[in-house]
PDB file of C-alpha atoms and ligand atoms in Angstrom:
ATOM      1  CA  UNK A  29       0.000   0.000   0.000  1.00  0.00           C
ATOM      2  CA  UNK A  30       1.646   3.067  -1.168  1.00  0.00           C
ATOM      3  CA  UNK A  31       1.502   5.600   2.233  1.00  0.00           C
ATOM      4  CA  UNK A  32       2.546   9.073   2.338  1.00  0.00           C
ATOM      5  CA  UNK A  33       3.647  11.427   5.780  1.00  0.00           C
ATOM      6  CA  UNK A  34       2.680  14.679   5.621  1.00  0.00           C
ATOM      7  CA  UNK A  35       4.291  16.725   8.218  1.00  0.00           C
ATOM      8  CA  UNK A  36       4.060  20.412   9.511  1.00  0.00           C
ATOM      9  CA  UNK A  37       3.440  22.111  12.442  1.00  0.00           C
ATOM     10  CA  UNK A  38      -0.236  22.546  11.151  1.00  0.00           C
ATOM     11  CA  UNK A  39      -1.115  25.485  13.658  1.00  0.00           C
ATOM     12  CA  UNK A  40      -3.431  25.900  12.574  1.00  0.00           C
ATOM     13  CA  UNK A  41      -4.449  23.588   9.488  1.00  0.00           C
ATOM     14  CA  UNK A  42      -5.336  26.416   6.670  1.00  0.00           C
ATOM     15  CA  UNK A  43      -7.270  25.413   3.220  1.00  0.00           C
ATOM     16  CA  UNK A  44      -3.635  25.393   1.250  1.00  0.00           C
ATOM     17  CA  UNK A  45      -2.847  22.356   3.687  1.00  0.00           C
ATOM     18  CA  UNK A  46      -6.314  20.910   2.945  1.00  0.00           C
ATOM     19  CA  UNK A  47      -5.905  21.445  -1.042  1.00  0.00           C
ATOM     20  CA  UNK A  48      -2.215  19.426  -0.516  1.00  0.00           C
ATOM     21  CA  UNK A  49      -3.740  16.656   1.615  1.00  0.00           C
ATOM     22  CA  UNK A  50      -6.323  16.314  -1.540  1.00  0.00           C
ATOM     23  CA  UNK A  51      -4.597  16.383  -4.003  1.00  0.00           C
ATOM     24  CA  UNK A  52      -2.031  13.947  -1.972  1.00  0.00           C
ATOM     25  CA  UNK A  53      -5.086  11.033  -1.808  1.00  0.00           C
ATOM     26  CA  UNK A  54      -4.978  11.231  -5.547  1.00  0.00           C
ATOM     27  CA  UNK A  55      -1.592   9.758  -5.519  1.00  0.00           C
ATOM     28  CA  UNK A  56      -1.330   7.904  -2.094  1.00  0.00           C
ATOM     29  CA  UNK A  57      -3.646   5.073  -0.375  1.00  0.00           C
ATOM     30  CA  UNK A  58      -2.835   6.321   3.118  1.00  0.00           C
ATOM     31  CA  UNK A  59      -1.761   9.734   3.680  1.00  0.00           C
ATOM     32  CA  UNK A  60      -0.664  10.175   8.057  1.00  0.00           C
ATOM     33  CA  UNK A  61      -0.996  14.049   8.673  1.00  0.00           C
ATOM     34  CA  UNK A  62       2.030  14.246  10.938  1.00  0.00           C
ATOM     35  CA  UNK A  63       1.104  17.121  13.573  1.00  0.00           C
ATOM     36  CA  UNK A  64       4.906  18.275  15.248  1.00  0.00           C
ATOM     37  CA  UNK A  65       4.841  18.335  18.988  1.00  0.00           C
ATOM     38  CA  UNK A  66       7.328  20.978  19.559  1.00  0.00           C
ATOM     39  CA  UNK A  67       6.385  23.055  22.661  1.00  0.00           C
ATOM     40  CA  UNK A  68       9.303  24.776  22.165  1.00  0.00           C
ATOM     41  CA  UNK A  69       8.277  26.606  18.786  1.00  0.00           C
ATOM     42  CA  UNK A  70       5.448  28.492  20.725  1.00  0.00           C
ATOM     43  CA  UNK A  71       2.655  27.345  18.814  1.00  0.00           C
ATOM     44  CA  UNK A  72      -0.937  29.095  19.386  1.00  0.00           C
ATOM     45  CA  UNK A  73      -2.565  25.582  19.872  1.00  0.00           C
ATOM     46  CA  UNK A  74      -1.527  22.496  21.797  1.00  0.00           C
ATOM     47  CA  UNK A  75      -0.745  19.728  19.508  1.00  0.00           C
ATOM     48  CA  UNK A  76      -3.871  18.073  20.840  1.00  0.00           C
ATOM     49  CA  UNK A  77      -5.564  20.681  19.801  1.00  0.00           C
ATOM     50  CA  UNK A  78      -4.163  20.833  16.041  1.00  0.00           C
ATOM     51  CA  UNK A  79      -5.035  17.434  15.983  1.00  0.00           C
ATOM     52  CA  UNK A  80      -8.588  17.780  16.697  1.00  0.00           C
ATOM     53  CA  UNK A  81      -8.408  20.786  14.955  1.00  0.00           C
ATOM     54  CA  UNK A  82      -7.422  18.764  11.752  1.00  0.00           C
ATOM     55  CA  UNK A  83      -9.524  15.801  12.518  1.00  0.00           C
ATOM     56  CA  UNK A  84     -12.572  18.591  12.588  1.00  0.00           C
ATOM     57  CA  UNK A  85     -11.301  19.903   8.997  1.00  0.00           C
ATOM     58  CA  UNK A  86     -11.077  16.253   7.466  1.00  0.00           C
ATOM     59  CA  UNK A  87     -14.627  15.624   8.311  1.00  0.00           C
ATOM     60  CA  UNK A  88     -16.030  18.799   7.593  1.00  0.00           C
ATOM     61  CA  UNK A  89     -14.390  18.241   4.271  1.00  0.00           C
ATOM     62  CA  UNK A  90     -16.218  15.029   4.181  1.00  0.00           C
ATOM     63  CA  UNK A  91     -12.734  13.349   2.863  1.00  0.00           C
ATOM     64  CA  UNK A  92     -12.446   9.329   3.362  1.00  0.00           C
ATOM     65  CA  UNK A  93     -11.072   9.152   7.209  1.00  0.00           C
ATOM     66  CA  UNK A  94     -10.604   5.455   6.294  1.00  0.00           C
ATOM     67  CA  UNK A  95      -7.455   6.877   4.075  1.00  0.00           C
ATOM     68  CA  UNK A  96      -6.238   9.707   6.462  1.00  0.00           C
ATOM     69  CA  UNK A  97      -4.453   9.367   9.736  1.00  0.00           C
ATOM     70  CA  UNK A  98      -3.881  12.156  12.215  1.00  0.00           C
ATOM     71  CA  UNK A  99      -1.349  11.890  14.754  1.00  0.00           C
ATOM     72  CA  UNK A 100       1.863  13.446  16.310  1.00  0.00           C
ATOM     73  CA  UNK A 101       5.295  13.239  16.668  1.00  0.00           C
ATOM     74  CA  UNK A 102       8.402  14.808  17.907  1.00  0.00           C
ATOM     75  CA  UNK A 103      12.486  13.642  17.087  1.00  0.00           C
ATOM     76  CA  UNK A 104      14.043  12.789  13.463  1.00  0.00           C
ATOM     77  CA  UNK A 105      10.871  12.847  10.871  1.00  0.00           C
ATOM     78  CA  UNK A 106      13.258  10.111   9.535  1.00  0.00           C
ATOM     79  CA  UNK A 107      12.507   8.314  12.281  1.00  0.00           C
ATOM     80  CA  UNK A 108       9.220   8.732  12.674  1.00  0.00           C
ATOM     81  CA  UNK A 109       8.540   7.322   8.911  1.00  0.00           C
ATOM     82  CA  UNK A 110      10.688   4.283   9.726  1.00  0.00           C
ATOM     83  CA  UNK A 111       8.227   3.766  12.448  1.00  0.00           C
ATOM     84  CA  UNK A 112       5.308   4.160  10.204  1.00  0.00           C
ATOM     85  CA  UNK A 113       6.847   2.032   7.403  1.00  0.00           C
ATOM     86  CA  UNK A 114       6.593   4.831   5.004  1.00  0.00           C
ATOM     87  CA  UNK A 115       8.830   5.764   2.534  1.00  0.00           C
ATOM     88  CA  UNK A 116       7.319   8.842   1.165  1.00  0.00           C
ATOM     89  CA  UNK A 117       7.181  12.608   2.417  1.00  0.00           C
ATOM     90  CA  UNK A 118       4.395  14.852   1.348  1.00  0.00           C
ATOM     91  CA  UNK A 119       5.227  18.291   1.528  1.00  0.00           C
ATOM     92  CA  UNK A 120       3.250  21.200  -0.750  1.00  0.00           C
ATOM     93  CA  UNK A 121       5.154  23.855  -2.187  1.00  0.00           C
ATOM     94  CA  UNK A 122       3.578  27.423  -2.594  1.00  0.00           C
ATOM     95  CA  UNK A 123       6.026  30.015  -4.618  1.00  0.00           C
ATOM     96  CA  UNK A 124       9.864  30.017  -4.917  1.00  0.00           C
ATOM     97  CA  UNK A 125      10.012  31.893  -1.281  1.00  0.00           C
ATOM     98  CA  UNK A 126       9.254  28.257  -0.670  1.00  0.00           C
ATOM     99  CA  UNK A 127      11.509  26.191  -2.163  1.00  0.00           C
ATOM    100  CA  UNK A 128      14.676  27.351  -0.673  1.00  0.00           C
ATOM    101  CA  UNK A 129      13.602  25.460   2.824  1.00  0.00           C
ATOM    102  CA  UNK A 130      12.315  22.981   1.076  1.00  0.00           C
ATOM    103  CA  UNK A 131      14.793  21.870  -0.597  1.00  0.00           C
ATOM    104  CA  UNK A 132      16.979  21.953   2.560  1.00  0.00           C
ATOM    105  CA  UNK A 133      14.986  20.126   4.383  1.00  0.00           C
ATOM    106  CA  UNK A 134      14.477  17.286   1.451  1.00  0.00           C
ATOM    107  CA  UNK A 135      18.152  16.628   0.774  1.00  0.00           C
ATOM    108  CA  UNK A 136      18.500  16.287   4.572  1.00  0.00           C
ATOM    109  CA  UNK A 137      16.274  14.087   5.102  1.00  0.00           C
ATOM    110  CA  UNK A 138      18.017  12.055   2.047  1.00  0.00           C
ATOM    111  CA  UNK A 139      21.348  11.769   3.632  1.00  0.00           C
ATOM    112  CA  UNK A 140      19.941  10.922   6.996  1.00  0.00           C
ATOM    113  CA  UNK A 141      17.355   8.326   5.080  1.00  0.00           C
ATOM    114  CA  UNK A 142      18.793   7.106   1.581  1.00  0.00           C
ATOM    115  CA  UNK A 143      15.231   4.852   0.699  1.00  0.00           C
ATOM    116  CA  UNK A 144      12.806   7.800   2.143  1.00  0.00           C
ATOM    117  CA  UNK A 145      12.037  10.024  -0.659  1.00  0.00           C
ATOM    118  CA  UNK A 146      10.281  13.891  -0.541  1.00  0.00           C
ATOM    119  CA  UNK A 147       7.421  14.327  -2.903  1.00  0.00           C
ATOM    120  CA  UNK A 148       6.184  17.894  -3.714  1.00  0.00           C
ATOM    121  CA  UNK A 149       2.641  18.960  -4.296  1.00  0.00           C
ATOM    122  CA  UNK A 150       1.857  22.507  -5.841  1.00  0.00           C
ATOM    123  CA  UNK A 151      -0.716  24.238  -3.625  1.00  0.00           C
ATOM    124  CA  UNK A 152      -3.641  25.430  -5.343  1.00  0.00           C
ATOM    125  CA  UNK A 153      -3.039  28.336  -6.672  1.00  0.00           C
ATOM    126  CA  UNK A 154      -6.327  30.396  -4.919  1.00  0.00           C
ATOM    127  CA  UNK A 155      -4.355  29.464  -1.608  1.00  0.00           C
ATOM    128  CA  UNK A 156      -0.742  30.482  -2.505  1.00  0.00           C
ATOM    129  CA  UNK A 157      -0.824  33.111  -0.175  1.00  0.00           C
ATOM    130  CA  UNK A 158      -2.557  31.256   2.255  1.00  0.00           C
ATOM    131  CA  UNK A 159      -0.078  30.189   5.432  1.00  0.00           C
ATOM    132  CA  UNK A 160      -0.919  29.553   8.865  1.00  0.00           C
ATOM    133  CA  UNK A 161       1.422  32.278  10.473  1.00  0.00           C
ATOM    134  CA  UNK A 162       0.079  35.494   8.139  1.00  0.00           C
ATOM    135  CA  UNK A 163      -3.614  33.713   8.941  1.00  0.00           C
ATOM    136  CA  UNK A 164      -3.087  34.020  12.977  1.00  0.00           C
ATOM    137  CA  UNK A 165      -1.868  37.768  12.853  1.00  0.00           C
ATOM    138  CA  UNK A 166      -5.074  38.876   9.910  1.00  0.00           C
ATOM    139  CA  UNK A 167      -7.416  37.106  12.801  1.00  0.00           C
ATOM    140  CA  UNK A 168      -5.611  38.846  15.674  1.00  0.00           C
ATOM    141  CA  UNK A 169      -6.245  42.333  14.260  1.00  0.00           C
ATOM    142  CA  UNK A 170      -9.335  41.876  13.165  1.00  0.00           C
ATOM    143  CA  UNK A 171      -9.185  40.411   9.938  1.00  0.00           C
ATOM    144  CA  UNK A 172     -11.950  37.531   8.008  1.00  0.00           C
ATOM    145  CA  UNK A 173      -9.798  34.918   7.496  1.00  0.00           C
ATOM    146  CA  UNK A 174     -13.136  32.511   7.069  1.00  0.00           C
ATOM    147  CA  UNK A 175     -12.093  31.458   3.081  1.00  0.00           C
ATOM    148  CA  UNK A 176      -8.967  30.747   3.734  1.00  0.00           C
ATOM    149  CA  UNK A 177      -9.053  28.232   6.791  1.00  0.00           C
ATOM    150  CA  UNK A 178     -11.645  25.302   7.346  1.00  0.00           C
ATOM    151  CA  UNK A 179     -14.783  26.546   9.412  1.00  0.00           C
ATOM    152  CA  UNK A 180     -13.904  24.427  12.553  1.00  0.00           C
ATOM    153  CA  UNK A 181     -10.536  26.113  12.273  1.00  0.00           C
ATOM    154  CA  UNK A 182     -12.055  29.519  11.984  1.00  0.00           C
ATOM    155  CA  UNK A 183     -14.390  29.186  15.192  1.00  0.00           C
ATOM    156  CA  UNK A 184     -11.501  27.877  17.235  1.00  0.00           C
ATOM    157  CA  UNK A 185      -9.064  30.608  16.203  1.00  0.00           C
ATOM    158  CA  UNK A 186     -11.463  34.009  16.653  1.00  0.00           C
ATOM    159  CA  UNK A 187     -12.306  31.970  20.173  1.00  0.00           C
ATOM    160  CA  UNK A 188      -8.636  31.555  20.938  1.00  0.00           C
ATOM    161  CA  UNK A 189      -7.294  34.778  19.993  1.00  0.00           C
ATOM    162  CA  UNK A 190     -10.171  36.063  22.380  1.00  0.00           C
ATOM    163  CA  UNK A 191      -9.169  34.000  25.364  1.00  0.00           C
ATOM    164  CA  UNK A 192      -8.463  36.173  27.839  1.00  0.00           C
ATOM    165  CA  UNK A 193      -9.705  39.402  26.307  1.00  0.00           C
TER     166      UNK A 193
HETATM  167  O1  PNS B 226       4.875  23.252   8.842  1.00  0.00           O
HETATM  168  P1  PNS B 226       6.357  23.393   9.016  1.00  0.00           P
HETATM  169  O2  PNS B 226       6.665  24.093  10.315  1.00  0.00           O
HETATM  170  O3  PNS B 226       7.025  24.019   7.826  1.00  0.00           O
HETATM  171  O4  PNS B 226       6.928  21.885   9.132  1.00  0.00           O
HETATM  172  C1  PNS B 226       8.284  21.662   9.371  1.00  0.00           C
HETATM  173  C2  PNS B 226       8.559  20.183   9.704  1.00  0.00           C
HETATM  174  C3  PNS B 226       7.680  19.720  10.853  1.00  0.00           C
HETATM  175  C4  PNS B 226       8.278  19.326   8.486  1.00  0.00           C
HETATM  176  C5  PNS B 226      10.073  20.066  10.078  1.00  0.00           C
HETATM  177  O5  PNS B 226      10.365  21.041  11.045  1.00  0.00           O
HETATM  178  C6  PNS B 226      10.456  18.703  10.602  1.00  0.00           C
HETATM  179  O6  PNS B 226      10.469  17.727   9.887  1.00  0.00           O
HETATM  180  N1  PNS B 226      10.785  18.640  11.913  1.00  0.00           N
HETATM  181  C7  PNS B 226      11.170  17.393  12.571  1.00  0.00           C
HETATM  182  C8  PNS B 226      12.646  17.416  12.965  1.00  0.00           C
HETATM  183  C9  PNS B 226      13.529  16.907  11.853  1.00  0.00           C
HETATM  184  O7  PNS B 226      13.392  15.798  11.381  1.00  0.00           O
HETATM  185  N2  PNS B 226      14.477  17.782  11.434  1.00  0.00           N
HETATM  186  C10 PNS B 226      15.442  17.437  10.408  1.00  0.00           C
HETATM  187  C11 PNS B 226      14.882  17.385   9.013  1.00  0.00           C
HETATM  188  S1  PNS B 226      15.145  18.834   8.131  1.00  0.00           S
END
């Protein structure tokens, strides 16, 4: 069974990360949304929260959960697919600002894993804009950031950035 990782921080999922995952089950039989559990990198939601948060965006998308895992990990992604018996990252690429780290992080993850190989997705091009950081700060001041993330995601994040208010 051919069975992609896709990993990210995913905080939050936006609809570029939804078009990827998409267009991913196109190519892939099982695609494992890989949710990073790095405290350390500040992230607005807990990673059981982007989890849930990207469990909620799955189903409201009404894609086939019997194809899609959701789950989280920390150390070596490397390591993580050798766990999961996968030999295939998913990553999407937006515009060239992108490709730069990309292509870092691809060729590093070939010389610490010779069989595990990247493969790129082009984000839909209505979302190429679209990332998770610039979608926090429009919501934080005040911005409608409704099109661009899945409506679960959009309820949590005007009710999170209010926390406390
Ligand atoms: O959504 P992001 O933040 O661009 O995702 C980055 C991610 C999670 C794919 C990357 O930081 C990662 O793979 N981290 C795990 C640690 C690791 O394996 N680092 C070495 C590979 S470059």
């Amino acid at each position: 069974m051919s069975h992609a990782i896709y990993p990210g921080s995913f905080d939050p999922i936006t609809n570029g990360h939804m078009s990827i995952l998409e267009s991913g089950l196109v190519s892939f039989e099982k695609i494992t949304v890989a949710v990073l559990n790095n405290e350390k990198k500040r992230p607005l939601f807990s990673v059981n929260e982007r989890i849930e948060l990207t469990r909620d965006a799955i189903a409201a998308r009404g894609l086939d959960t019997s194809r899609i895992e959701v789950d989280a990990f920390d150390g070596l992604l490397v390591d993580y697919c050798r766990r999961k018996s996968a030999t295939v990252i998913l990553r999407g690429l937006r515009a060239v600002a992108d490709f730069e780290y990309e292509l870092q992080m691809a060729n590093m993850n070939r010389h610490l894993s010779g069989e595990i190989v990247t493969v790129f997705i082009m984000a839909n091009d209505a979302y190429f804009y679209v990332s998770s950081n610039l979608c926090k700060e429009v919501c934080r001041l005040g911005g409608d950031v409704s099109k661009l993330v899945p409506t679960p995601v959009d309820v949590r994040l005007l009710a999170k950035l209010n926390e406390g208010k």
